[in-house]
Short mmCIF file of C-alpha atoms in Angstrom, two decimals:
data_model
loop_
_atom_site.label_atom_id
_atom_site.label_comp_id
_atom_site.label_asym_id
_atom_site.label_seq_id
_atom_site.Cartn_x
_atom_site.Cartn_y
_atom_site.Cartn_z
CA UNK A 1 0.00 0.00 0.00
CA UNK A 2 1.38 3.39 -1.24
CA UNK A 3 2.00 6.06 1.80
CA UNK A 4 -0.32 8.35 0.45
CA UNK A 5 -3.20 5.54 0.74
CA UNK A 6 -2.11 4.74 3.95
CA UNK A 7 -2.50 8.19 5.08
CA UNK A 8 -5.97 8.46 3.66
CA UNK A 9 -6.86 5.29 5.68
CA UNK A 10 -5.66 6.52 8.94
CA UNK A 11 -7.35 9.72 8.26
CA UNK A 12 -10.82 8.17 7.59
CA UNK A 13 -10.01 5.76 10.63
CA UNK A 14 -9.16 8.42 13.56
CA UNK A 15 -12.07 10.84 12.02
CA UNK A 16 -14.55 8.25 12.43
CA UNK A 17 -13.42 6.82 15.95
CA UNK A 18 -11.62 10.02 17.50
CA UNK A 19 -9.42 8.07 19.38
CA UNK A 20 -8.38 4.36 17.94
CA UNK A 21 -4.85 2.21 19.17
CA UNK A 22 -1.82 1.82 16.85
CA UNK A 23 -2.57 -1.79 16.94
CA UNK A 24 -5.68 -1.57 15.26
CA UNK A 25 -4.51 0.76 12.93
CA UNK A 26 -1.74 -2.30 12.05
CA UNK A 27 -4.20 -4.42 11.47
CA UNK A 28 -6.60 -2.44 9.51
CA UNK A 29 -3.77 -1.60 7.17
CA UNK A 30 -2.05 -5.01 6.98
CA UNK A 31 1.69 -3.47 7.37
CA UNK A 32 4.17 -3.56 9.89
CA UNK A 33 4.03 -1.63 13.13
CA UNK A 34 7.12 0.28 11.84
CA UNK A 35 5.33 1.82 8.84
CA UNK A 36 2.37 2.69 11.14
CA UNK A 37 4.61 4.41 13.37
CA UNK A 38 6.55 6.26 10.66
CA UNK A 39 3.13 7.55 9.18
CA UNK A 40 1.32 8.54 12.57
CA UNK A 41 4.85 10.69 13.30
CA UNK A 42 4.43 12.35 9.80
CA UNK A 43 0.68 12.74 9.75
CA UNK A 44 1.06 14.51 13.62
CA UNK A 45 3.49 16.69 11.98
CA UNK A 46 0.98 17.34 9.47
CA UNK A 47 -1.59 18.57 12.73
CA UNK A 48 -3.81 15.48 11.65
CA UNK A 49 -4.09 14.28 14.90
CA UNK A 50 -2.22 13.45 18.33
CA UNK A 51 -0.02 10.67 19.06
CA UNK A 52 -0.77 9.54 23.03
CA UNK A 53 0.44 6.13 24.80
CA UNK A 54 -0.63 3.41 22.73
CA UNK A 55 -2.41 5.34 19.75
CA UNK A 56 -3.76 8.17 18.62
CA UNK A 57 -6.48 10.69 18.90
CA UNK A 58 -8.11 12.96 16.61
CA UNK A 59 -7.84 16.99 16.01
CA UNK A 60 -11.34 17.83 14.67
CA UNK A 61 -13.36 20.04 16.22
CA UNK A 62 -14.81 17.99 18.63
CA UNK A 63 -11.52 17.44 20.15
CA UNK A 64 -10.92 20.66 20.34
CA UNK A 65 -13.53 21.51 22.41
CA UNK A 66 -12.58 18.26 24.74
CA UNK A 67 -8.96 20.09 25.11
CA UNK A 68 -10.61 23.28 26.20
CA UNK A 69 -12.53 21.70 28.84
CA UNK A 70 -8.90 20.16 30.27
CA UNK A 71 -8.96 16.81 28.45
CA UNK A 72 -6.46 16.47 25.58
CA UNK A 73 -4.07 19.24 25.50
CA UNK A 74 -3.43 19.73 29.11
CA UNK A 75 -0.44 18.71 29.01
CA UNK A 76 0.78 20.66 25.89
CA UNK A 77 -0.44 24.12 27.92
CA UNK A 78 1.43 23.39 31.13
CA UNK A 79 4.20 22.77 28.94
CA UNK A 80 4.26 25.90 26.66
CA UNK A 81 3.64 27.43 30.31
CA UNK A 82 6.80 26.10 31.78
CA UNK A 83 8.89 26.89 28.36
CA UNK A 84 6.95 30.71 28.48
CA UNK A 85 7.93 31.36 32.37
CA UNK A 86 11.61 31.03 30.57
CA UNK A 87 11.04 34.13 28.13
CA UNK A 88 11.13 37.70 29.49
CA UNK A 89 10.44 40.91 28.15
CA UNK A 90 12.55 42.55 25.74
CA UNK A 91 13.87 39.07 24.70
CA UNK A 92 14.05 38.09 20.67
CA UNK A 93 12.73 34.27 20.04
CA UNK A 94 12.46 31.77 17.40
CA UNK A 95 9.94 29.54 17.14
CA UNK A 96 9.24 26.96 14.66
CA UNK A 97 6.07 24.72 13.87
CA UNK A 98 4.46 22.68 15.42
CA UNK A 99 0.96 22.03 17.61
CA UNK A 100 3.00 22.52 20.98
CA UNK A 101 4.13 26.23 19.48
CA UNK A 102 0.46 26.78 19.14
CA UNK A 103 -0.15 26.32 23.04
CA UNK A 104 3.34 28.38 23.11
CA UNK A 105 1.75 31.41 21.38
CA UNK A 106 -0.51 31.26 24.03
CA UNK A 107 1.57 31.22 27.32
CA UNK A 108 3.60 34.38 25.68
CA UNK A 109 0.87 36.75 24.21
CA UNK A 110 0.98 38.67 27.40
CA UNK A 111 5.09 39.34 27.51
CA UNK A 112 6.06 42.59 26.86
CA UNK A 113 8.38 43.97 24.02
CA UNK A 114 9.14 40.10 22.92
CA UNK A 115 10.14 39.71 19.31
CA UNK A 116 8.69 36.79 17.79
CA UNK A 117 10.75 35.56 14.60
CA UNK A 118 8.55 31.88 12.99
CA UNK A 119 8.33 30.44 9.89
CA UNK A 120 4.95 29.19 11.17
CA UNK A 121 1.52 31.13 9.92
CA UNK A 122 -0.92 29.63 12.35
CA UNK A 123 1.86 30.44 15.60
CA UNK A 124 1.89 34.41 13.56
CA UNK A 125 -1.99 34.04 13.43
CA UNK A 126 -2.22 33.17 17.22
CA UNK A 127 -0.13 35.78 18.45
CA UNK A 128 -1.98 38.32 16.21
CA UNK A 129 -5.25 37.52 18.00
CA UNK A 130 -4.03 37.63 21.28
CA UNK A 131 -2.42 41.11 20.58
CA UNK A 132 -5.86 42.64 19.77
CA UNK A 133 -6.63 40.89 23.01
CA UNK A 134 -4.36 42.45 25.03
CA UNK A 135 -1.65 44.84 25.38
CA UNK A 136 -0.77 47.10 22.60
CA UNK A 137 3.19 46.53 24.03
CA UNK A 138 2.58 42.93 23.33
CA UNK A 139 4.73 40.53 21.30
CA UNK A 140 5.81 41.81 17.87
CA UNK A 141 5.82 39.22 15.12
CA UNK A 142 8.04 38.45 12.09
CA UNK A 143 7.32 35.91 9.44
CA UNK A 144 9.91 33.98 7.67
CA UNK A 145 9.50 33.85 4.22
CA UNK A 146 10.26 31.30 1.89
CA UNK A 147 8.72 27.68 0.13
CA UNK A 148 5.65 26.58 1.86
CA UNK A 149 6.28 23.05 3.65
CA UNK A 150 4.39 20.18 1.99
CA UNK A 151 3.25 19.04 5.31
CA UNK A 152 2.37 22.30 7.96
CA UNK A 153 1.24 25.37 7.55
CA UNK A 154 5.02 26.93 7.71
CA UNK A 155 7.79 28.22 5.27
CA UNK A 156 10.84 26.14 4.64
CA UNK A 157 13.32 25.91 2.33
CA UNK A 158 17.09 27.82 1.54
CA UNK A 159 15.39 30.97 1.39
CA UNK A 160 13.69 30.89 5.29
CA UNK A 161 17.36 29.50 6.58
CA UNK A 162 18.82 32.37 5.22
CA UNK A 163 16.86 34.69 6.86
CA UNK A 164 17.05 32.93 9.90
CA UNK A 165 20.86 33.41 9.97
CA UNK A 166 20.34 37.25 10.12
CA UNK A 167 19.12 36.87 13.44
CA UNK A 168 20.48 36.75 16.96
CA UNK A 169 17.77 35.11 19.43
CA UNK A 170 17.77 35.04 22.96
CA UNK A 171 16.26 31.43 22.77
CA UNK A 172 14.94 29.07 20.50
CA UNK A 173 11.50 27.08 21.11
CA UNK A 174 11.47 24.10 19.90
CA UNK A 175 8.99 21.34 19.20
CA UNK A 176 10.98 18.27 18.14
CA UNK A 177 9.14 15.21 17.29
CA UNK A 178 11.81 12.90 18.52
CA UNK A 179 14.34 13.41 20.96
CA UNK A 180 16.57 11.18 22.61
CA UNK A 181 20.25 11.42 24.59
CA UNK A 182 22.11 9.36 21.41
CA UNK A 183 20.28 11.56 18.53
CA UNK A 184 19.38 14.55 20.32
CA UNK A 185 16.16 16.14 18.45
CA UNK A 186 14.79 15.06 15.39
CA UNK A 187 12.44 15.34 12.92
CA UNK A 188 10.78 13.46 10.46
CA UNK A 189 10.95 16.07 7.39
CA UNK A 190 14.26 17.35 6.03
CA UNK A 191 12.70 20.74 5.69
CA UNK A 192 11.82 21.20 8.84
CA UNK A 193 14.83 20.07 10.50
CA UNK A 194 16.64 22.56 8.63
CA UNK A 195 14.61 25.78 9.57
CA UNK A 196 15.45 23.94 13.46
CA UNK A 197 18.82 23.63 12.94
CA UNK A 198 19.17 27.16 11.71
CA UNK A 199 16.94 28.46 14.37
CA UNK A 200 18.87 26.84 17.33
CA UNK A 201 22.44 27.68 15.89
CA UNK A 202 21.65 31.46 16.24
CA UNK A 203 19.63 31.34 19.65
CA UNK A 204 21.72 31.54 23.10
CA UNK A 205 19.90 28.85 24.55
CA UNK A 206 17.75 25.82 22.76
CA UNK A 207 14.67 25.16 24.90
CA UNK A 208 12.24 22.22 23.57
CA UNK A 209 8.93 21.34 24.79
CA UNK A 210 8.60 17.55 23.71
CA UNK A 211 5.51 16.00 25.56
CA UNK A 212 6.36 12.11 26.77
CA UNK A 213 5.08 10.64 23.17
CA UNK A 214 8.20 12.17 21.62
CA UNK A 215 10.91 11.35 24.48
CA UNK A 216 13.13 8.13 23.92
CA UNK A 217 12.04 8.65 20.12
CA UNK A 218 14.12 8.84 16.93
CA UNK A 219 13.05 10.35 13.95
CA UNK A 220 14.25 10.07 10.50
CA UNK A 221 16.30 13.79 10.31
CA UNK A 222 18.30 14.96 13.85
CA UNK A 223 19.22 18.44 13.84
CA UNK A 224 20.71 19.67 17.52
CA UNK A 225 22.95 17.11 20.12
CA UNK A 226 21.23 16.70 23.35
CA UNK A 227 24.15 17.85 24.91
CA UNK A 228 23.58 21.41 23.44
CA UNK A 229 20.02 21.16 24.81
CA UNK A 230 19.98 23.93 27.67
CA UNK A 231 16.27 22.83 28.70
CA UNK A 232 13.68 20.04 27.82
CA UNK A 233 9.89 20.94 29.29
CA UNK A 234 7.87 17.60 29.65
CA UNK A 235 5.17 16.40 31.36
CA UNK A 236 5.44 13.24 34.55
CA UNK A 237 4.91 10.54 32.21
CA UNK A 238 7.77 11.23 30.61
CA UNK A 239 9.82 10.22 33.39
CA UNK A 240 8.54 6.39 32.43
CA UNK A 241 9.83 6.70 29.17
CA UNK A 242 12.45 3.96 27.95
CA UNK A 243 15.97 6.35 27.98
CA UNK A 244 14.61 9.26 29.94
CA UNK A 245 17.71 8.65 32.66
CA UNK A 246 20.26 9.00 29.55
CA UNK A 247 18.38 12.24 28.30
CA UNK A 248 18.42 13.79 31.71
CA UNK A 249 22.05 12.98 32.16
CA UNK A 250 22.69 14.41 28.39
CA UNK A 251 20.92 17.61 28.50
CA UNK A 252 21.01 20.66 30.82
CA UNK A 253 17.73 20.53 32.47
CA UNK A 254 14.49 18.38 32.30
CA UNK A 255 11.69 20.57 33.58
CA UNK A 256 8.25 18.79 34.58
CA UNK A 257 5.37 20.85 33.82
#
């Protein structure tokens, strides 16, 4: 079965049953629990739904509303909190794409004087509305130009890298979708990794917000050591995780949210 079937399949599957196991995704597919995993990674990226332990659960509307009422999503906003408390006034940030950088957007609409430099629209888009929301000395917001990403609502590309390299940020927020102590943090589209990459080589301090889905996990592109990791913002269950111990040892700081 092509990818872009299985995609399709999964899609129809986890809008029809909101929340379904990875093991009856294998067997509806008939392929290997490797290829499953590989697709539910990309299609997350995508913001097509939400990897949790054992499966996934769906995005639509309906789940939306769940996460406002503290279901799903509760641990992505004490997370973005934790990362946010991090950020002060005055400071220049990048930020990259991501559903945990929408949470982020969030947590920092209120700080002062921040400069906000993303290649994501829907993070720009957030920020916007909380501006008109708020204080008129709120965050100020730069899009990154550049090719639009097959998979997220973001610019990638030579062209965004570039522009990220004219800039000097206090910290970069991160959402990885792997990260472990022997590949640091990873993604699972070259683009992507590259606007990371850039973003963290010109920030004084990486910070990434990886939930405890993504911990002990290896994507297919790895774009910053853990050892160059100044701070890693997780939830409790991450401390379960198969190779948490290494991570903590590799990185500068785990913070539970």
């Amino acid at each position: 079965m092509w990818q872009e079937d299985r995609h399709r399949r999964i899609r129809s599957i986890v809008a029809t049953l909101h929340s379904v196991t990875t093991d009856r995704i294998v067997d509806e597919l008939g392929v290997s629990r490797e290829t499953v995993r590989r697709d539910l990674i990309e299609l997350e990226a995508q913001g097509a739904l939400r990897r949790t332990h054992g499966g996934v659960v769906s995005l639509a509307p309906a789940s939306a509303s769940a996460r406002g009422r503290g279901g799903a999503g509760r641990h992505e906003r004490l997370i973005a909190r934790a990362a946010a408390a991090r950020v002060q006034a005055g400071q220049t940030v990048f930020i990259d794409a991501g559903e945990m950088a929408l949470y982020l957007a969030d947590a920092l609409a209120a700080i002062e004087d921040l400069f906000v430099v993303t290649n994501a629209f829907t993070v720009a888009l957030r920020l916007r509305a909380a501006a008109r929301e708020g204080s008129a000395r709120g965050p100020r917001v730069l899009v990154l130009g550049g090719d639009l990403s097959p998979h997220a609502e973001a610019t990638q590309g030579d062209h965004t890298v570039a522009q990220i390299h004219r800039f000097r940020a206090d910290a970069a927020l991160l959402c990885p979708v792997g990260l472990d102590a022997r590949h640091g943090a990873s993604h699972d589209d070259l683009g992507a990794a590259e606007v990371a990459r850039a973003m963290a080589g010109n920030a004084r301090q990486v910070l990434l917000m990886a939930d405890d889905t993504r911990l002990g996990a290896a994507a297919r592109v790895s774009y910053w050591p853990a050892e160059r990791i100044a701070a890693v913002f997780t939830n409790r269950r991450a401390q379960g995780q198969e190779g948490y111990d290494a991570l903590a040892a590799a990185v500068g700081e785990i913070v539970i949210a």
